Every structure is written in structure tokens, then in C-alpha cells.
Amino acid sequence: MDTLLIKGGKSLRGTVKISGAKNAALPILASTILSRGTSIIHNVPQLSDVDVIVQILSSLGVAVHRRSDQALVCCVNEETSYAAPSELVKKMRASICVLGPLLAKRKKARIAFPGGCVIGDRPIDLHLKGMEALGAHVQVENNHIELTAQKLNGNSIYLGSSFGSTVLGTANVMMAAVLARGKTTIKNAACEPEVEELAKFLNKMGAQISGIGSRTLIIEGVDELRGTEHRIISDRIEAGTFMIAAAMTRGSVELLNANPLYLQSIITTLKKMGTVIVEESNRIVVEGKDNYLPVSIETTPYPGFPTDLQAQLTSMLTIIPGVSCVTEKIYPHRFAYVKELLKMGACIEQKKASVYIEGIKTLKGTTVFASDLRASAALVLAGLVAVGETQIKQIHHIQRGYENLQVKLSYLGADINYK
Ligand code: EPU
């Protein structure tokens, strides 16, 4: 079951319902540590990354169960544990988002360094800088970080690196600051919709956060938070992946539960290339074309073109006549999938953090290896248009971020099966 077999050449047609956003669900689930009582969270996708955060929460005294309507019910039963199990933390970088909640609520947090991964270096210096600014004592030993603070105090914190703002860093500092004494200002905050979503959730629990969705977040600390009920927004990266799949296979796909407001950069890019896209409040229709134009894009923080769609767009550009260029500004090494596309006949040259793609007529099916989540998606897209059969090995990565991808694509007419 760790291989996907795709027989390429089918245009995708029909309707697909986009799942809840993984990157909104993970920090929101972590934030339940901050509250007393029970929270009910709807539209949480069934993914292996969600399983990991649920296991971490269970080990930290938060009982989580999935109801028959798919909502996750989270209830804090015990508040003495403060150390996240290393074997789970190492499975997923987003485990780092228990740091802020543990520190703020339990005065102590211990976590292993989440470790590097194939998309490049992923330091956590900004998370730690933020916690220190709030008054935490940070100790690093044996590849673990331990933070302590009897009481956190609000402060003014600039969170930024040469790669821009930090999504989970903003989430972590915001989650710590909601229970700090006084006012915290986060400057250069990430304004990704998932960060906005976390802030709204925290406010529902009783936090006082303003400036939501902007580069400056102002947080007035409160004494305690209560459980609440919330519905997770739809996954803009899953939606973007299906939009590219529809355009690339010259198909016609209606996406339900997809908010075009959060997808403007990909919509603009696909339209510039010649795709016809209809946008409604929670519905997008993508009509593929026979002829597309090449394009040049660079990935930047929201509302720019998302790094999480970089590999998928590059995959599409391999079959668009002319020369396209894709520059990665957030993770300059996020090109592990390129050598796999080359095996399929793609014509791609990498120069530092840019790839130049000369479109060819058709890719050819072969055996390729998935290295990470979005690389897997890029290879699936390539397989959908390749001549013959593509075998994608190590496909387990896809289950980290795409709910039922094989089923959804089959329903749209793709010939795709697990082996
Ligand atoms: N950075 C630092 N220091 C830090 C934190 C980040 O230098 O302390 C740098 C990173 O190395 C990177 C840039 O800042 O160059 C942005 O990283 P960011 O912190 O924003 O990434 P993240 O919060 O760890 C989230 C998503 C990623 C997504 C990035 C960028 C989650 C769970 N993960 O990661 O999603 O690529 O933001 O948008 O929200 C994915 O879903 O496939 C995925 C990797």
C-alpha cells in the first residue's frame, strides 16, 4: 500500500469536495491545551499528521475522540505533563505548536527539536526568541528544548527572518501570549489564513486578540480560556492542487467547499496561463484548455504564491510549451521532486533557488519516489498526464496532507490505485 499506480491520460471531470485545512487544524488542536473544559472542532481532516497531534495531546492529558459526524472532541483531563514524546515529535514538525500552549498553561514545556526534513532547514530560533521575549527561560540540551516561566509578561516582539514571517512561530507566540500578563504586540506576524483561523479560535475561547489577518497582532493577556466549538476552514493547498490537476489534465472540475478569497495567487497564475476559472463564495470551477502559456512565479508568504503549491505548479509547467521559471523564496531547497520529474522526461534546470522548465509535449510513465508531502502531490499530477503507467513509491507522505486523494481523483475519472 505504499505505492500508487497511475495510468495517465484521463481528463478529470466532475465535482470534488475540499476537506478541512490541515495547517489550520494542527495548531488549533494544540491550542486546546490552553483551555479548561471541552472543545468541539468540526471539519478536521482524517490525516496522519492529525493522528500524530492527537497522540501527542493524549500523552499530555488531553483526551481527543472523533465523533460519527467527524468532529473532534477535545477535553483537558490532566495538566501535569509538560514533555511531548520525542518519537512523535520527530514524525512531524508541526508538533512544535504544543510549545507555546504548554509554557503558558503549565509553566513548563519540553520538546525534542522537530528535526530537519527534505524540504530544507527548518529552524525554530524565532519561536524561541518570541518565548524568551515573553519571559521564558530557554535551555537546550541533548537535542531537547526546555522552557520554563512562572509567569509570562507581554512584550513587543518582531518575528521575521530573511525568508519573511513565520507561520508556526507566529502561532506559537500568539498561543503563549494569550495567557501572559499585559499586552503583547507581534510585529511582522504571518497573515496566512491558518494563522487568522487560530486567532479566531483563541478569541472564541476567551482570548483578546486584535489585528487578526494583519502583520501586527495585539494580544491582551487574560486569566483563563474556556472550551468552545469551531469549524475549520477548507484546505487552500488541497484546493490549489485540484485546480492544477483540472487545468493540467485539460479537464473540467467543480470544487465545493473552496474559498477563492484564499486562493487568489493561484487563480491569477492559472488564469494568466489561459485557464478559465469561475469563482463563487465557496465554489470554484476550473475549465482546462488545450493550449497554455508559460509563466514565471516566485513563492512568498501569503497572499503571495504559496510554497506548498510550488512543486505542483512546476509539475504542470513541464508540459506547457515555452520556458517557465519558478523561484522558491521560502524553502530554497524545496526541489527534491525535480530529479523524479526528470526521470519522467521533464526538461528542468535548477539554478540555486530557481527552476527553469522547458515544456515538452508529454511526460512518460516510470517508477518515481516521493520524498515529502507536496513532492508526492507533484508526482501524482505528473502521473495523471504521463503516457503509460507511473508507479509512485513511498507514497505514505501523501496521507499526511491529502484526505482520500486516491478516492477523490478516481471519482473524477483518474485511473489511480494503491498497490
Ligand atoms: N524560519 C526561521 N526560523 C524560525 C522559523 C522559520 O528561519 O524559527 C524560516 C524557515 O526556515 C522558512 C521560513 O522561515 O524559511 C518560513 O517558515 P515557517 O516558520 O513559516 O514555516 P512553518 O510554520 O514551519 C508552515 C506550514 C508549512 C508551510 C510553511 C510556509 C504548517 C503545519 N506548516 O510551516 O506547510 O510550507 O508554513 O508557508 O502550518 C506543508 O503543509 O506541506 C508545509 C510544509
PDB file of N, CA, C and O and ligand atoms in Angstrom, residues 22-24 26-27 49 92-94 96-97 117 119-128 160-170 190 192 194 236-237 300-302 306-308 329-332 334 372-374 400-401, ligand 1:
ATOM      1  N   LYS A  22      -5.486  21.126   6.935  1.00  0.00           N
ATOM      2  CA  LYS A  22      -4.528  20.502   7.864  1.00  0.00           C
ATOM      3  C   LYS A  22      -3.792  21.568   8.675  1.00  0.00           C
ATOM      4  O   LYS A  22      -3.678  21.459   9.901  1.00  0.00           O
ATOM      5  N   ASN A  23      -3.279  22.586   7.988  1.00  0.00           N
ATOM      6  CA  ASN A  23      -2.417  23.548   8.686  1.00  0.00           C
ATOM      7  C   ASN A  23      -3.190  24.519   9.580  1.00  0.00           C
ATOM      8  O   ASN A  23      -2.588  25.272  10.348  1.00  0.00           O
ATOM      9  N   ALA A  24      -4.518  24.502   9.477  1.00  0.00           N
ATOM     10  CA  ALA A  24      -5.333  25.228  10.461  1.00  0.00           C
ATOM     11  C   ALA A  24      -5.655  24.289  11.622  1.00  0.00           C
ATOM     12  O   ALA A  24      -5.600  24.675  12.794  1.00  0.00           O
ATOM     13  N   LEU A  26      -4.003  21.660  12.866  1.00  0.00           N
ATOM     14  CA  LEU A  26      -2.930  21.236  13.786  1.00  0.00           C
ATOM     15  C   LEU A  26      -2.709  22.233  14.931  1.00  0.00           C
ATOM     16  O   LEU A  26      -2.754  21.841  16.108  1.00  0.00           O
ATOM     17  N   PRO A  27      -2.481  23.540  14.661  1.00  0.00           N
ATOM     18  CA  PRO A  27      -2.293  24.464  15.796  1.00  0.00           C
ATOM     19  C   PRO A  27      -3.563  24.653  16.628  1.00  0.00           C
ATOM     20  O   PRO A  27      -3.485  24.831  17.846  1.00  0.00           O
ATOM     21  N   ASP A  49      -0.949  13.335   9.871  1.00  0.00           N
ATOM     22  CA  ASP A  49      -0.444  14.424  10.720  1.00  0.00           C
ATOM     23  C   ASP A  49      -1.431  14.745  11.850  1.00  0.00           C
ATOM     24  O   ASP A  49      -1.030  15.089  12.962  1.00  0.00           O
ATOM     25  N   MET A  92       6.785  14.828  12.935  1.00  0.00           N
ATOM     26  CA  MET A  92       6.077  15.953  12.327  1.00  0.00           C
ATOM     27  C   MET A  92       6.537  17.280  12.918  1.00  0.00           C
ATOM     28  O   MET A  92       6.467  17.497  14.117  1.00  0.00           O
ATOM     29  N   ARG A  93       6.982  18.170  12.053  1.00  0.00           N
ATOM     30  CA  ARG A  93       7.485  19.459  12.509  1.00  0.00           C
ATOM     31  C   ARG A  93       6.420  20.257  13.262  1.00  0.00           C
ATOM     32  O   ARG A  93       6.705  20.979  14.214  1.00  0.00           O
ATOM     33  N   ALA A  94       5.161  20.120  12.826  1.00  0.00           N
ATOM     34  CA  ALA A  94       4.102  20.928  13.444  1.00  0.00           C
ATOM     35  C   ALA A  94       3.886  20.584  14.914  1.00  0.00           C
ATOM     36  O   ALA A  94       3.184  21.307  15.626  1.00  0.00           O
ATOM     37  N   ILE A  96       5.771  21.197  17.076  1.00  0.00           N
ATOM     38  CA  ILE A  96       6.343  22.342  17.790  1.00  0.00           C
ATOM     39  C   ILE A  96       5.225  23.255  18.327  1.00  0.00           C
ATOM     40  O   ILE A  96       5.436  24.018  19.260  1.00  0.00           O
ATOM     41  N   CYS A  97       4.024  23.159  17.755  1.00  0.00           N
ATOM     42  CA  CYS A  97       2.989  24.087  18.228  1.00  0.00           C
ATOM     43  C   CYS A  97       2.385  23.716  19.585  1.00  0.00           C
ATOM     44  O   CYS A  97       1.520  24.438  20.073  1.00  0.00           O
ATOM     45  N   CYS A 117      14.017  18.276   7.571  1.00  0.00           N
ATOM     46  CA  CYS A 117      13.312  17.377   6.673  1.00  0.00           C
ATOM     47  C   CYS A 117      13.709  17.734   5.263  1.00  0.00           C
ATOM     48  O   CYS A 117      14.423  18.701   5.041  1.00  0.00           O
ATOM     49  N   ILE A 119      12.569  19.210   2.852  1.00  0.00           N
ATOM     50  CA  ILE A 119      12.300  20.485   2.161  1.00  0.00           C
ATOM     51  C   ILE A 119      13.325  21.541   2.568  1.00  0.00           C
ATOM     52  O   ILE A 119      13.253  22.679   2.153  1.00  0.00           O
ATOM     53  N   GLY A 120      14.293  21.161   3.406  1.00  0.00           N
ATOM     54  CA  GLY A 120      15.379  22.092   3.751  1.00  0.00           C
ATOM     55  C   GLY A 120      15.409  22.372   5.239  1.00  0.00           C
ATOM     56  O   GLY A 120      14.631  21.807   6.005  1.00  0.00           O
ATOM     57  N   ASP A 121      16.315  23.253   5.638  1.00  0.00           N
ATOM     58  CA  ASP A 121      16.452  23.602   7.056  1.00  0.00           C
ATOM     59  C   ASP A 121      15.173  24.230   7.569  1.00  0.00           C
ATOM     60  O   ASP A 121      14.593  25.063   6.897  1.00  0.00           O
ATOM     61  N   ARG A 122      14.768  23.819   8.748  1.00  0.00           N
ATOM     62  CA  ARG A 122      13.568  24.455   9.304  1.00  0.00           C
ATOM     63  C   ARG A 122      13.852  24.797  10.765  1.00  0.00           C
ATOM     64  O   ARG A 122      13.420  24.106  11.681  1.00  0.00           O
ATOM     65  N   PRO A 123      14.608  25.890  10.990  1.00  0.00           N
ATOM     66  CA  PRO A 123      14.985  26.246  12.360  1.00  0.00           C
ATOM     67  C   PRO A 123      13.789  26.708  13.187  1.00  0.00           C
ATOM     68  O   PRO A 123      12.716  26.990  12.639  1.00  0.00           O
ATOM     69  N   ILE A 124      13.978  26.790  14.506  1.00  0.00           N
ATOM     70  CA  ILE A 124      12.897  27.283  15.370  1.00  0.00           C
ATOM     71  C   ILE A 124      13.372  28.459  16.228  1.00  0.00           C
ATOM     72  O   ILE A 124      12.804  28.747  17.264  1.00  0.00           O
ATOM     73  N   ASP A 125      14.456  29.118  15.759  1.00  0.00           N
ATOM     74  CA  ASP A 125      15.011  30.228  16.531  1.00  0.00           C
ATOM     75  C   ASP A 125      13.974  31.326  16.807  1.00  0.00           C
ATOM     76  O   ASP A 125      13.960  31.926  17.877  1.00  0.00           O
ATOM     77  N   LEU A 126      13.092  31.580  15.845  1.00  0.00           N
ATOM     78  CA  LEU A 126      12.118  32.661  16.037  1.00  0.00           C
ATOM     79  C   LEU A 126      11.072  32.295  17.089  1.00  0.00           C
ATOM     80  O   LEU A 126      10.618  33.142  17.856  1.00  0.00           O
ATOM     81  N   HIS A 127      10.721  31.005  17.148  1.00  0.00           N
ATOM     82  CA  HIS A 127       9.789  30.548  18.192  1.00  0.00           C
ATOM     83  C   HIS A 127      10.420  30.834  19.561  1.00  0.00           C
ATOM     84  O   HIS A 127       9.770  31.370  20.463  1.00  0.00           O
ATOM     85  N   LEU A 128      11.706  30.460  19.676  1.00  0.00           N
ATOM     86  CA  LEU A 128      12.381  30.585  20.974  1.00  0.00           C
ATOM     87  C   LEU A 128      12.604  32.057  21.325  1.00  0.00           C
ATOM     88  O   LEU A 128      12.439  32.474  22.477  1.00  0.00           O
ATOM     89  N   GLY A 160      10.713  37.726  12.431  1.00  0.00           N
ATOM     90  CA  GLY A 160      10.991  37.669  10.994  1.00  0.00           C
ATOM     91  C   GLY A 160      12.389  37.170  10.723  1.00  0.00           C
ATOM     92  O   GLY A 160      13.285  37.323  11.564  1.00  0.00           O
ATOM     93  N   SER A 161      12.580  36.559   9.552  1.00  0.00           N
ATOM     94  CA  SER A 161      13.915  36.128   9.126  1.00  0.00           C
ATOM     95  C   SER A 161      14.079  36.619   7.693  1.00  0.00           C
ATOM     96  O   SER A 161      13.194  37.267   7.142  1.00  0.00           O
ATOM     97  N   SER A 162      15.205  36.274   7.080  1.00  0.00           N
ATOM     98  CA  SER A 162      15.405  36.712   5.696  1.00  0.00           C
ATOM     99  C   SER A 162      14.402  36.035   4.763  1.00  0.00           C
ATOM    100  O   SER A 162      14.260  36.416   3.608  1.00  0.00           O
ATOM    101  N   PHE A 163      13.695  35.010   5.273  1.00  0.00           N
ATOM    102  CA  PHE A 163      12.691  34.331   4.441  1.00  0.00           C
ATOM    103  C   PHE A 163      11.282  34.883   4.690  1.00  0.00           C
ATOM    104  O   PHE A 163      10.305  34.342   4.205  1.00  0.00           O
ATOM    105  N   GLY A 164      11.199  35.918   5.497  1.00  0.00           N
ATOM    106  CA  GLY A 164       9.880  36.517   5.755  1.00  0.00           C
ATOM    107  C   GLY A 164       9.376  36.131   7.130  1.00  0.00           C
ATOM    108  O   GLY A 164      10.146  35.820   8.039  1.00  0.00           O
ATOM    109  N   SER A 165       8.045  36.132   7.267  1.00  0.00           N
ATOM    110  CA  SER A 165       7.430  35.847   8.566  1.00  0.00           C
ATOM    111  C   SER A 165       7.437  34.334   8.812  1.00  0.00           C
ATOM    112  O   SER A 165       7.783  33.557   7.939  1.00  0.00           O
ATOM    113  N   THR A 166       7.044  33.938  10.009  1.00  0.00           N
ATOM    114  CA  THR A 166       6.958  32.507  10.310  1.00  0.00           C
ATOM    115  C   THR A 166       5.535  32.136  10.738  1.00  0.00           C
ATOM    116  O   THR A 166       4.962  32.761  11.644  1.00  0.00           O
ATOM    117  N   VAL A 167       4.986  31.134  10.075  1.00  0.00           N
ATOM    118  CA  VAL A 167       3.592  30.751  10.315  1.00  0.00           C
ATOM    119  C   VAL A 167       3.444  30.127  11.709  1.00  0.00           C
ATOM    120  O   VAL A 167       2.726  30.637  12.575  1.00  0.00           O
ATOM    121  N   LEU A 168       4.167  29.013  11.955  1.00  0.00           N
ATOM    122  CA  LEU A 168       4.006  28.343  13.247  1.00  0.00           C
ATOM    123  C   LEU A 168       4.666  29.140  14.367  1.00  0.00           C
ATOM    124  O   LEU A 168       4.250  29.054  15.524  1.00  0.00           O
ATOM    125  N   GLY A 169       5.689  29.948  14.033  1.00  0.00           N
ATOM    126  CA  GLY A 169       6.305  30.811  15.047  1.00  0.00           C
ATOM    127  C   GLY A 169       5.286  31.831  15.539  1.00  0.00           C
ATOM    128  O   GLY A 169       5.121  32.064  16.754  1.00  0.00           O
ATOM    129  N   THR A 170       4.553  32.443  14.609  1.00  0.00           N
ATOM    130  CA  THR A 170       3.503  33.395  14.990  1.00  0.00           C
ATOM    131  C   THR A 170       2.441  32.690  15.831  1.00  0.00           C
ATOM    132  O   THR A 170       1.997  33.199  16.869  1.00  0.00           O
ATOM    133  N   ALA A 190       2.863  36.464  10.680  1.00  0.00           N
ATOM    134  CA  ALA A 190       2.401  35.800   9.460  1.00  0.00           C
ATOM    135  C   ALA A 190       0.910  36.065   9.333  1.00  0.00           C
ATOM    136  O   ALA A 190       0.193  36.072  10.338  1.00  0.00           O
ATOM    137  N   GLU A 192      -1.108  34.314   7.074  1.00  0.00           N
ATOM    138  CA  GLU A 192      -1.738  33.189   6.379  1.00  0.00           C
ATOM    139  C   GLU A 192      -3.134  32.956   6.970  1.00  0.00           C
ATOM    140  O   GLU A 192      -3.331  33.145   8.184  1.00  0.00           O
ATOM    141  N   GLU A 194      -4.506  30.411   7.912  1.00  0.00           N
ATOM    142  CA  GLU A 194      -4.491  29.431   9.012  1.00  0.00           C
ATOM    143  C   GLU A 194      -4.131  30.109  10.337  1.00  0.00           C
ATOM    144  O   GLU A 194      -4.579  29.680  11.402  1.00  0.00           O
ATOM    145  N   ARG A 236      -6.752  25.283   1.516  1.00  0.00           N
ATOM    146  CA  ARG A 236      -6.475  26.020   0.262  1.00  0.00           C
ATOM    147  C   ARG A 236      -5.400  25.303  -0.561  1.00  0.00           C
ATOM    148  O   ARG A 236      -5.350  25.432  -1.775  1.00  0.00           O
ATOM    149  N   ILE A 237      -4.535  24.525   0.093  1.00  0.00           N
ATOM    150  CA  ILE A 237      -3.484  23.839  -0.669  1.00  0.00           C
ATOM    151  C   ILE A 237      -4.078  22.615  -1.380  1.00  0.00           C
ATOM    152  O   ILE A 237      -3.763  22.345  -2.542  1.00  0.00           O
ATOM    153  N   THR A 300       6.141  33.338  -2.054  1.00  0.00           N
ATOM    154  CA  THR A 300       6.346  34.309  -0.965  1.00  0.00           C
ATOM    155  C   THR A 300       5.263  34.045   0.087  1.00  0.00           C
ATOM    156  O   THR A 300       4.281  33.356  -0.197  1.00  0.00           O
ATOM    157  N   PRO A 301       5.422  34.617   1.293  1.00  0.00           N
ATOM    158  CA  PRO A 301       4.357  34.434   2.292  1.00  0.00           C
ATOM    159  C   PRO A 301       3.015  34.950   1.768  1.00  0.00           C
ATOM    160  O   PRO A 301       2.967  35.765   0.842  1.00  0.00           O
ATOM    161  N   TYR A 302       1.929  34.494   2.363  1.00  0.00           N
ATOM    162  CA  TYR A 302       0.574  34.899   1.988  1.00  0.00           C
ATOM    163  C   TYR A 302       0.468  36.434   1.999  1.00  0.00           C
ATOM    164  O   TYR A 302       1.019  37.056   2.891  1.00  0.00           O
ATOM    165  N   PRO A 306       1.881  30.364  -2.724  1.00  0.00           N
ATOM    166  CA  PRO A 306       2.323  29.523  -1.597  1.00  0.00           C
ATOM    167  C   PRO A 306       3.413  28.523  -1.967  1.00  0.00           C
ATOM    168  O   PRO A 306       3.311  27.846  -2.998  1.00  0.00           O
ATOM    169  N   THR A 307       4.406  28.424  -1.115  1.00  0.00           N
ATOM    170  CA  THR A 307       5.452  27.403  -1.302  1.00  0.00           C
ATOM    171  C   THR A 307       4.835  26.006  -1.355  1.00  0.00           C
ATOM    172  O   THR A 307       5.355  25.129  -2.032  1.00  0.00           O
ATOM    173  N   ASP A 308       3.708  25.820  -0.677  1.00  0.00           N
ATOM    174  CA  ASP A 308       3.096  24.484  -0.635  1.00  0.00           C
ATOM    175  C   ASP A 308       2.435  24.089  -1.961  1.00  0.00           C
ATOM    176  O   ASP A 308       1.918  22.973  -2.096  1.00  0.00           O
ATOM    177  N   LYS A 329      11.231  31.175  -2.578  1.00  0.00           N
ATOM    178  CA  LYS A 329      11.784  32.198  -1.680  1.00  0.00           C
ATOM    179  C   LYS A 329      11.657  31.811  -0.212  1.00  0.00           C
ATOM    180  O   LYS A 329      12.139  32.527   0.653  1.00  0.00           O
ATOM    181  N   ILE A 330      10.933  30.718   0.072  1.00  0.00           N
ATOM    182  CA  ILE A 330      10.718  30.373   1.482  1.00  0.00           C
ATOM    183  C   ILE A 330      11.595  29.199   1.905  1.00  0.00           C
ATOM    184  O   ILE A 330      12.263  29.254   2.943  1.00  0.00           O
ATOM    185  N   TYR A 331      11.599  28.149   1.101  1.00  0.00           N
ATOM    186  CA  TYR A 331      12.486  26.999   1.348  1.00  0.00           C
ATOM    187  C   TYR A 331      13.338  26.792   0.102  1.00  0.00           C
ATOM    188  O   TYR A 331      12.947  26.034  -0.793  1.00  0.00           O
ATOM    189  N   PRO A 332      14.504  27.452   0.024  1.00  0.00           N
ATOM    190  CA  PRO A 332      15.289  27.434  -1.220  1.00  0.00           C
ATOM    191  C   PRO A 332      15.689  26.043  -1.701  1.00  0.00           C
ATOM    192  O   PRO A 332      16.066  25.875  -2.852  1.00  0.00           O
ATOM    193  N   ARG A 334      13.597  23.353  -1.665  1.00  0.00           N
ATOM    194  CA  ARG A 334      12.402  22.510  -1.792  1.00  0.00           C
ATOM    195  C   ARG A 334      12.209  22.001  -3.232  1.00  0.00           C
ATOM    196  O   ARG A 334      11.160  22.213  -3.851  1.00  0.00           O
ATOM    197  N   ASP A 372       8.454  13.868   0.055  1.00  0.00           N
ATOM    198  CA  ASP A 372       7.715  14.620   1.077  1.00  0.00           C
ATOM    199  C   ASP A 372       6.296  14.848   0.570  1.00  0.00           C
ATOM    200  O   ASP A 372       5.964  14.458  -0.551  1.00  0.00           O
ATOM    201  N   LEU A 373       5.503  15.511   1.406  1.00  0.00           N
ATOM    202  CA  LEU A 373       4.079  15.667   1.096  1.00  0.00           C
ATOM    203  C   LEU A 373       3.800  16.331  -0.258  1.00  0.00           C
ATOM    204  O   LEU A 373       3.104  15.784  -1.117  1.00  0.00           O
ATOM    205  N   ARG A 374       4.314  17.542  -0.446  1.00  0.00           N
ATOM    206  CA  ARG A 374       3.953  18.267  -1.685  1.00  0.00           C
ATOM    207  C   ARG A 374       4.661  17.689  -2.908  1.00  0.00           C
ATOM    208  O   ARG A 374       4.156  17.769  -4.026  1.00  0.00           O
ATOM    209  N   ARG A 400      -0.239  12.443   4.802  1.00  0.00           N
ATOM    210  CA  ARG A 400      -0.025  13.482   5.815  1.00  0.00           C
ATOM    211  C   ARG A 400      -0.912  14.689   5.539  1.00  0.00           C
ATOM    212  O   ARG A 400      -1.248  15.430   6.472  1.00  0.00           O
ATOM    213  N   GLY A 401      -1.239  14.921   4.252  1.00  0.00           N
ATOM    214  CA  GLY A 401      -1.901  16.189   3.957  1.00  0.00           C
ATOM    215  C   GLY A 401      -3.043  16.155   2.962  1.00  0.00           C
ATOM    216  O   GLY A 401      -3.634  17.202   2.684  1.00  0.00           O
TER     217      GLY A 401
HETATM  218  N1  EPU B   1      12.205  30.176   9.851  1.00  0.00           N
HETATM  219  C1  EPU B   1      13.306  30.571  10.569  1.00  0.00           C
HETATM  220  N2  EPU B   1      13.263  30.479  11.930  1.00  0.00           N
HETATM  221  C2  EPU B   1      12.162  30.020  12.591  1.00  0.00           C
HETATM  222  C3  EPU B   1      11.017  29.637  11.855  1.00  0.00           C
HETATM  223  C4  EPU B   1      11.075  29.722  10.475  1.00  0.00           C
HETATM  224  O1  EPU B   1      14.321  30.978   9.993  1.00  0.00           O
HETATM  225  O2  EPU B   1      12.189  29.981  13.823  1.00  0.00           O
HETATM  226  C5  EPU B   1      12.228  30.246   8.385  1.00  0.00           C
HETATM  227  C6  EPU B   1      12.016  28.871   7.739  1.00  0.00           C
HETATM  228  O3  EPU B   1      13.234  28.163   7.642  1.00  0.00           O
HETATM  229  C7  EPU B   1      11.451  29.234   6.395  1.00  0.00           C
HETATM  230  C8  EPU B   1      10.607  30.476   6.703  1.00  0.00           C
HETATM  231  O4  EPU B   1      11.108  30.991   7.942  1.00  0.00           O
HETATM  232  O5  EPU B   1      12.493  29.602   5.519  1.00  0.00           O
HETATM  233  C9  EPU B   1       9.117  30.213   6.840  1.00  0.00           C
HETATM  234  O6  EPU B   1       8.891  29.101   7.703  1.00  0.00           O
HETATM  235  P1  EPU B   1       7.600  28.996   8.604  1.00  0.00           P
HETATM  236  O7  EPU B   1       8.005  29.068  10.028  1.00  0.00           O
HETATM  237  O8  EPU B   1       6.579  29.978   8.140  1.00  0.00           O
HETATM  238  O9  EPU B   1       7.108  27.513   8.304  1.00  0.00           O
HETATM  239  P2  EPU B   1       6.295  26.601   9.298  1.00  0.00           P
HETATM  240  O10 EPU B   1       5.446  27.449  10.133  1.00  0.00           O
HETATM  241  O11 EPU B   1       7.196  25.647   9.966  1.00  0.00           O
HETATM  242  C10 EPU B   1       4.145  26.272   7.839  1.00  0.00           C
HETATM  243  C11 EPU B   1       3.427  25.144   7.194  1.00  0.00           C
HETATM  244  C12 EPU B   1       4.242  24.620   6.018  1.00  0.00           C
HETATM  245  C13 EPU B   1       4.437  25.778   5.035  1.00  0.00           C
HETATM  246  C14 EPU B   1       5.105  26.964   5.742  1.00  0.00           C
HETATM  247  C15 EPU B   1       5.242  28.193   4.867  1.00  0.00           C
HETATM  248  C16 EPU B   1       2.198  24.129   8.975  1.00  0.00           C
HETATM  249  C17 EPU B   1       1.966  22.958   9.845  1.00  0.00           C
HETATM  250  N3  EPU B   1       3.226  24.070   8.151  1.00  0.00           N
HETATM  251  O12 EPU B   1       5.393  25.754   8.291  1.00  0.00           O
HETATM  252  O13 EPU B   1       3.448  23.618   5.411  1.00  0.00           O
HETATM  253  O14 EPU B   1       5.238  25.359   3.966  1.00  0.00           O
HETATM  254  O15 EPU B   1       4.328  27.329   6.907  1.00  0.00           O
HETATM  255  O16 EPU B   1       4.008  28.598   4.399  1.00  0.00           O
HETATM  256  O17 EPU B   1       1.428  25.082   9.018  1.00  0.00           O
HETATM  257  C18 EPU B   1       3.055  21.664   4.178  1.00  0.00           C
HETATM  258  O18 EPU B   1       1.854  21.735   4.517  1.00  0.00           O
HETATM  259  O19 EPU B   1       3.459  20.871   3.287  1.00  0.00           O
HETATM  260  C19 EPU B   1       4.029  22.513   4.831  1.00  0.00           C
HETATM  261  C20 EPU B   1       5.341  22.262   4.810  1.00  0.00           C
END
